[in-house]
PDB file of C-alpha atoms in Angstrom:
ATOM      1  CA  UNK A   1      83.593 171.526 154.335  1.00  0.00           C
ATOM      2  CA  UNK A   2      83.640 169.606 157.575  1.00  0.00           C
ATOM      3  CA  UNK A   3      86.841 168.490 158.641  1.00  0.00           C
ATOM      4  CA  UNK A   4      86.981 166.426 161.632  1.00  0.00           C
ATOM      5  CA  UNK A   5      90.336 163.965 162.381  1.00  0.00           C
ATOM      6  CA  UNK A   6      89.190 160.512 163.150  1.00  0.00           C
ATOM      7  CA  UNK A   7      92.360 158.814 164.949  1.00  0.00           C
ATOM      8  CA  UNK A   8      91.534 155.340 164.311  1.00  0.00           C
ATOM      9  CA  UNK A   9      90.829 155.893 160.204  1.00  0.00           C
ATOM     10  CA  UNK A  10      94.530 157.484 160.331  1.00  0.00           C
ATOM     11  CA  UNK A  11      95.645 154.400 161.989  1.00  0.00           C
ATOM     12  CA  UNK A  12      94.191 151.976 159.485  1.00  0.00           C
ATOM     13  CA  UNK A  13      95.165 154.293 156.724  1.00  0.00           C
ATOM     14  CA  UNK A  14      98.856 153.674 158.158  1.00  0.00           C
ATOM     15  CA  UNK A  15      98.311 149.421 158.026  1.00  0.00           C
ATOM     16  CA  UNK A  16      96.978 149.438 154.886  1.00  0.00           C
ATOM     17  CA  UNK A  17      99.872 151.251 153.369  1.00  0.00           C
ATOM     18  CA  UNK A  18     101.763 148.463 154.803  1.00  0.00           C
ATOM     19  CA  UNK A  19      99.534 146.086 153.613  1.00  0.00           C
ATOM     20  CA  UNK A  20      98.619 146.696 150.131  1.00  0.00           C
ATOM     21  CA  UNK A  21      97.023 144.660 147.915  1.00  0.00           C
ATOM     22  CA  UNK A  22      99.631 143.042 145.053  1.00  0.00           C
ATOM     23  CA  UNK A  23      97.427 144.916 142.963  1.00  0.00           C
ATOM     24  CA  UNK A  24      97.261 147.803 144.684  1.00  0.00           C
ATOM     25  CA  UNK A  25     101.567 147.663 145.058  1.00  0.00           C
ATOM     26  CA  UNK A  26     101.355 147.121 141.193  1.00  0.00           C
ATOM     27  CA  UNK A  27      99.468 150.181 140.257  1.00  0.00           C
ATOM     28  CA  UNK A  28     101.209 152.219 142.581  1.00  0.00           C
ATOM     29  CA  UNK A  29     104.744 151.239 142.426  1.00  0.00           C
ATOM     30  CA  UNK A  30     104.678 150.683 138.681  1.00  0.00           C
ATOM     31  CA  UNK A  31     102.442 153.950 137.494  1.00  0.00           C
ATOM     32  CA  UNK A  32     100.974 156.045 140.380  1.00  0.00           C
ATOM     33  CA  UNK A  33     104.251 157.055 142.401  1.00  0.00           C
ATOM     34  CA  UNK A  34     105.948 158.293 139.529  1.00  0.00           C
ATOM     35  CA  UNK A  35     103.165 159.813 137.465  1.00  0.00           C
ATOM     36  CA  UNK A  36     103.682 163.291 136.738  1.00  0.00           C
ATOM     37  CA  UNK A  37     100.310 164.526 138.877  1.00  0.00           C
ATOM     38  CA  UNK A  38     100.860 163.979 142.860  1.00  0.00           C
ATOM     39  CA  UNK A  39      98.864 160.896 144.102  1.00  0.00           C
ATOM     40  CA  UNK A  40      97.990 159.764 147.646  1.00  0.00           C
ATOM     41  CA  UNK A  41      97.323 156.074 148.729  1.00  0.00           C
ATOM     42  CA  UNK A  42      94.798 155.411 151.471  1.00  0.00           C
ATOM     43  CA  UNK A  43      93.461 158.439 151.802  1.00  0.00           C
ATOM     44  CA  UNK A  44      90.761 159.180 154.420  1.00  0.00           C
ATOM     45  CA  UNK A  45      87.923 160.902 152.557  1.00  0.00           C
ATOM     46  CA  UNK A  46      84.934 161.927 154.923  1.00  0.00           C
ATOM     47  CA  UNK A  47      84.776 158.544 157.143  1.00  0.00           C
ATOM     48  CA  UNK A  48      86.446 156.419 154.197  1.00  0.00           C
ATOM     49  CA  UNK A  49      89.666 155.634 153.478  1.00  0.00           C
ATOM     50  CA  UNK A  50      89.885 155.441 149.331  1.00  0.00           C
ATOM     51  CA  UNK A  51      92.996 153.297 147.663  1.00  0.00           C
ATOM     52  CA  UNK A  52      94.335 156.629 145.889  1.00  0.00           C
ATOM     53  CA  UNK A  53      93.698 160.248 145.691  1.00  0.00           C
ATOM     54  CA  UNK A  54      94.259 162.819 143.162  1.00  0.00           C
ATOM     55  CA  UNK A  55      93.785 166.308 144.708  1.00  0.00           C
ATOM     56  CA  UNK A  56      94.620 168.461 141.905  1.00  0.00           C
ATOM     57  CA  UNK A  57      92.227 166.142 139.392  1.00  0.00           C
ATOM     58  CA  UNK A  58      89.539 165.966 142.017  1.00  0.00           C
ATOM     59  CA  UNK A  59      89.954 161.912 141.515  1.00  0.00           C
ATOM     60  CA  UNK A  60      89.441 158.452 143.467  1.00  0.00           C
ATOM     61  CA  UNK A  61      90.786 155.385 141.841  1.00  0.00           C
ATOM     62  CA  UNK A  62      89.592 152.409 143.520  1.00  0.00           C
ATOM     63  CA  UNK A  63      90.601 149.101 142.571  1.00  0.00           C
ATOM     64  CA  UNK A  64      87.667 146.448 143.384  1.00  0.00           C
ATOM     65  CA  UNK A  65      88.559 142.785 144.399  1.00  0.00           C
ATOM     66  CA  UNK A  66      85.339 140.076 143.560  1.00  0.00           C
ATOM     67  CA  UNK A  67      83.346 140.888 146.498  1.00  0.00           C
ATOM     68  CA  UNK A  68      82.593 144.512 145.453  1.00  0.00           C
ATOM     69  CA  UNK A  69      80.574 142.201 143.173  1.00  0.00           C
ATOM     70  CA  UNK A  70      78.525 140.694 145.546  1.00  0.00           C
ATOM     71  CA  UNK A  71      74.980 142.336 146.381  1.00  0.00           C
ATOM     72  CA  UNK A  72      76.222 143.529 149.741  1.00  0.00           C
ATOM     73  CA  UNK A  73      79.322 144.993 148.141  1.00  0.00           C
ATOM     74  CA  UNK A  74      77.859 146.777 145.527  1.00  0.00           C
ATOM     75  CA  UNK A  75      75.344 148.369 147.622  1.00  0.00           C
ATOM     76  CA  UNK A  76      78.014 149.706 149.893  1.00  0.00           C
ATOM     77  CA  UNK A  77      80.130 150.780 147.173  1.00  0.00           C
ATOM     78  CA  UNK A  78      77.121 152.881 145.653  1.00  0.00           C
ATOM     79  CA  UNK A  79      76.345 154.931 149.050  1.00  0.00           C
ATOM     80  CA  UNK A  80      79.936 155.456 149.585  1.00  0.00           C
ATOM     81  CA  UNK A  81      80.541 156.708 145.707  1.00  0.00           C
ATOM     82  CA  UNK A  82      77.385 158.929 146.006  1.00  0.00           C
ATOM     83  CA  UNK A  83      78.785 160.181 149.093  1.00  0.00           C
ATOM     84  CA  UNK A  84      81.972 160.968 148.150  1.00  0.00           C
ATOM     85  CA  UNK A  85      80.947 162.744 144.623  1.00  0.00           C
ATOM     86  CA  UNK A  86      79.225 165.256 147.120  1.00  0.00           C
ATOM     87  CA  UNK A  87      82.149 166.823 147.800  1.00  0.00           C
ATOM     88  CA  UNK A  88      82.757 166.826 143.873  1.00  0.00           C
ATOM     89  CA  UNK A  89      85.149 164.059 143.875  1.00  0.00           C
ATOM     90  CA  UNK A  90      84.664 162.006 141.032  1.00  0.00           C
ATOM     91  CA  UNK A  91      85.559 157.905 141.600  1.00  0.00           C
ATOM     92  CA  UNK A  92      86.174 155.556 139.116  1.00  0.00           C
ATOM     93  CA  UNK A  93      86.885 151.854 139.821  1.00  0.00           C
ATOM     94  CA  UNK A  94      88.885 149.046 138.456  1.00  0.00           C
ATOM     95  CA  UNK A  95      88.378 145.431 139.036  1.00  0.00           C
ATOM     96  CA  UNK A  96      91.211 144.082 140.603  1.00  0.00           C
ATOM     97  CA  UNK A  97      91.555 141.812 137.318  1.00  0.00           C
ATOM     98  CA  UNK A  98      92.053 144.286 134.588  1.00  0.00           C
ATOM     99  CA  UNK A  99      94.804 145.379 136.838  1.00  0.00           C
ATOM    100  CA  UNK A 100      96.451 141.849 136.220  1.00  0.00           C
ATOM    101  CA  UNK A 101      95.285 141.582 132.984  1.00  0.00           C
ATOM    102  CA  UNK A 102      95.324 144.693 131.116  1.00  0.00           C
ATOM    103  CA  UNK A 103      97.722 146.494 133.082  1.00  0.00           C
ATOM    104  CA  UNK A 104      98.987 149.023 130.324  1.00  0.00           C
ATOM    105  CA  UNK A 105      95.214 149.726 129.638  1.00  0.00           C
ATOM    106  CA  UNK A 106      94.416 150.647 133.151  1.00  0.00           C
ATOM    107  CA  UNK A 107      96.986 153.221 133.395  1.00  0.00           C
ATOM    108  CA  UNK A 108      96.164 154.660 129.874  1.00  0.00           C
ATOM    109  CA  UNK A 109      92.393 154.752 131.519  1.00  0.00           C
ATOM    110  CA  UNK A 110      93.825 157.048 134.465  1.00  0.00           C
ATOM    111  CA  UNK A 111      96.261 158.816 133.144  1.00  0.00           C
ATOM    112  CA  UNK A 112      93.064 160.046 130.347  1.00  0.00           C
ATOM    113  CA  UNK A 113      90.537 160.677 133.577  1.00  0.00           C
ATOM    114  CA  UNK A 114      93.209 162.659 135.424  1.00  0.00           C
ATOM    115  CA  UNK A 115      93.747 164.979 131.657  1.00  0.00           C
ATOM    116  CA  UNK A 116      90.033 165.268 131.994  1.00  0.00           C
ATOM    117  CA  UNK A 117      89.654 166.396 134.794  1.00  0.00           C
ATOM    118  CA  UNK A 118      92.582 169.108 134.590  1.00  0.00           C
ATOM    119  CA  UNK A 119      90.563 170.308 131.887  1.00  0.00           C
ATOM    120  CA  UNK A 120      87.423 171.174 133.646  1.00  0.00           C
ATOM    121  CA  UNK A 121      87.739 174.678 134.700  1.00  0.00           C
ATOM    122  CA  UNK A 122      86.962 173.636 138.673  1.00  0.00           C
ATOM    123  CA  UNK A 123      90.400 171.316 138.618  1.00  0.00           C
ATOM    124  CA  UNK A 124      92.951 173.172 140.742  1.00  0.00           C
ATOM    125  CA  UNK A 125      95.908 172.432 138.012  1.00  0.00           C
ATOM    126  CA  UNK A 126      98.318 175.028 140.129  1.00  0.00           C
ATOM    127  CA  UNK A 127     100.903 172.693 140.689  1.00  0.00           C
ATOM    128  CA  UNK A 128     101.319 171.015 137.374  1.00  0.00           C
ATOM    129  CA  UNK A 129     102.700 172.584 134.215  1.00  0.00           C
ATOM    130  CA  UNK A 130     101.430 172.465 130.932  1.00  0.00           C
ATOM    131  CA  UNK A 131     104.239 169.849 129.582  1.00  0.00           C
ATOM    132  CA  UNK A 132     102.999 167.095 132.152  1.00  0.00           C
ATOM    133  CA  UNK A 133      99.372 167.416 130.623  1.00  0.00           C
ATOM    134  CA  UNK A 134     100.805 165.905 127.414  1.00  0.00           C
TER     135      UNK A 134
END
């Protein structure tokens, strides 16, 4: 796998920490910092930075805002996906809504694609122990 450092990527990755979305500070704050399986936020993946990363379930959880929606956004969002499931990466994404809405459901809806994915035999599950896959 080709890994080459692109500076300015790293620098963005380091605004939009700082700069989160409130739904992005919601999921993470309130359900991805703590949960028991290590994720990243703005992650540079190939030349793309995803919201957050989960090495050890091989997952991308994007959350969407309305103009992923839009033709333009939607097409972009498709090439990018496709390209980053080629490094067997699998991406699922949330509209920024459910998020507000259905809050409890979205993190039931990771927290069962990260158990997945443990399960597969190609998940690297080294660092987690049996009792957080519960």
């Amino acid at each position: 796998m080709e890994r080459n450092h692109n500076s300015d990527l790293t620098t963005n990755t380091r605004t939009l920490r700082k700069n989160m979305t409130k739904e992005e500070r919601h999921l993470w704050y309130d359900f991805l910092k703590s949960y028991p399986v290590r994720f990243l936020r703005q992650k540079v993946i190939d030349n793309c930075i995803v919201d957050f990363y989960c090495h050890s379930a091989r997952l991308i959880v994007e959350l969407d805002g309305s103009q992923h929606y839009e033709k333009k956004g939607l097409l972009k969002d498709k090439v990018r996906t496709e390209r980053i499931e080629k490094r067997n990466l699998t991406v699922i994404r949330i509209p920024n809504n459910e998020v507000n809405r259905n809050f409890e459901g979205v993190c039931m809806y990771i927290d069962n694609a990260v158990k997945e994915s443990l399960r597969q035999p190609t998940a690297d599950t080294s660092c987690v122990s049996p009792s957080q896959l519960r």
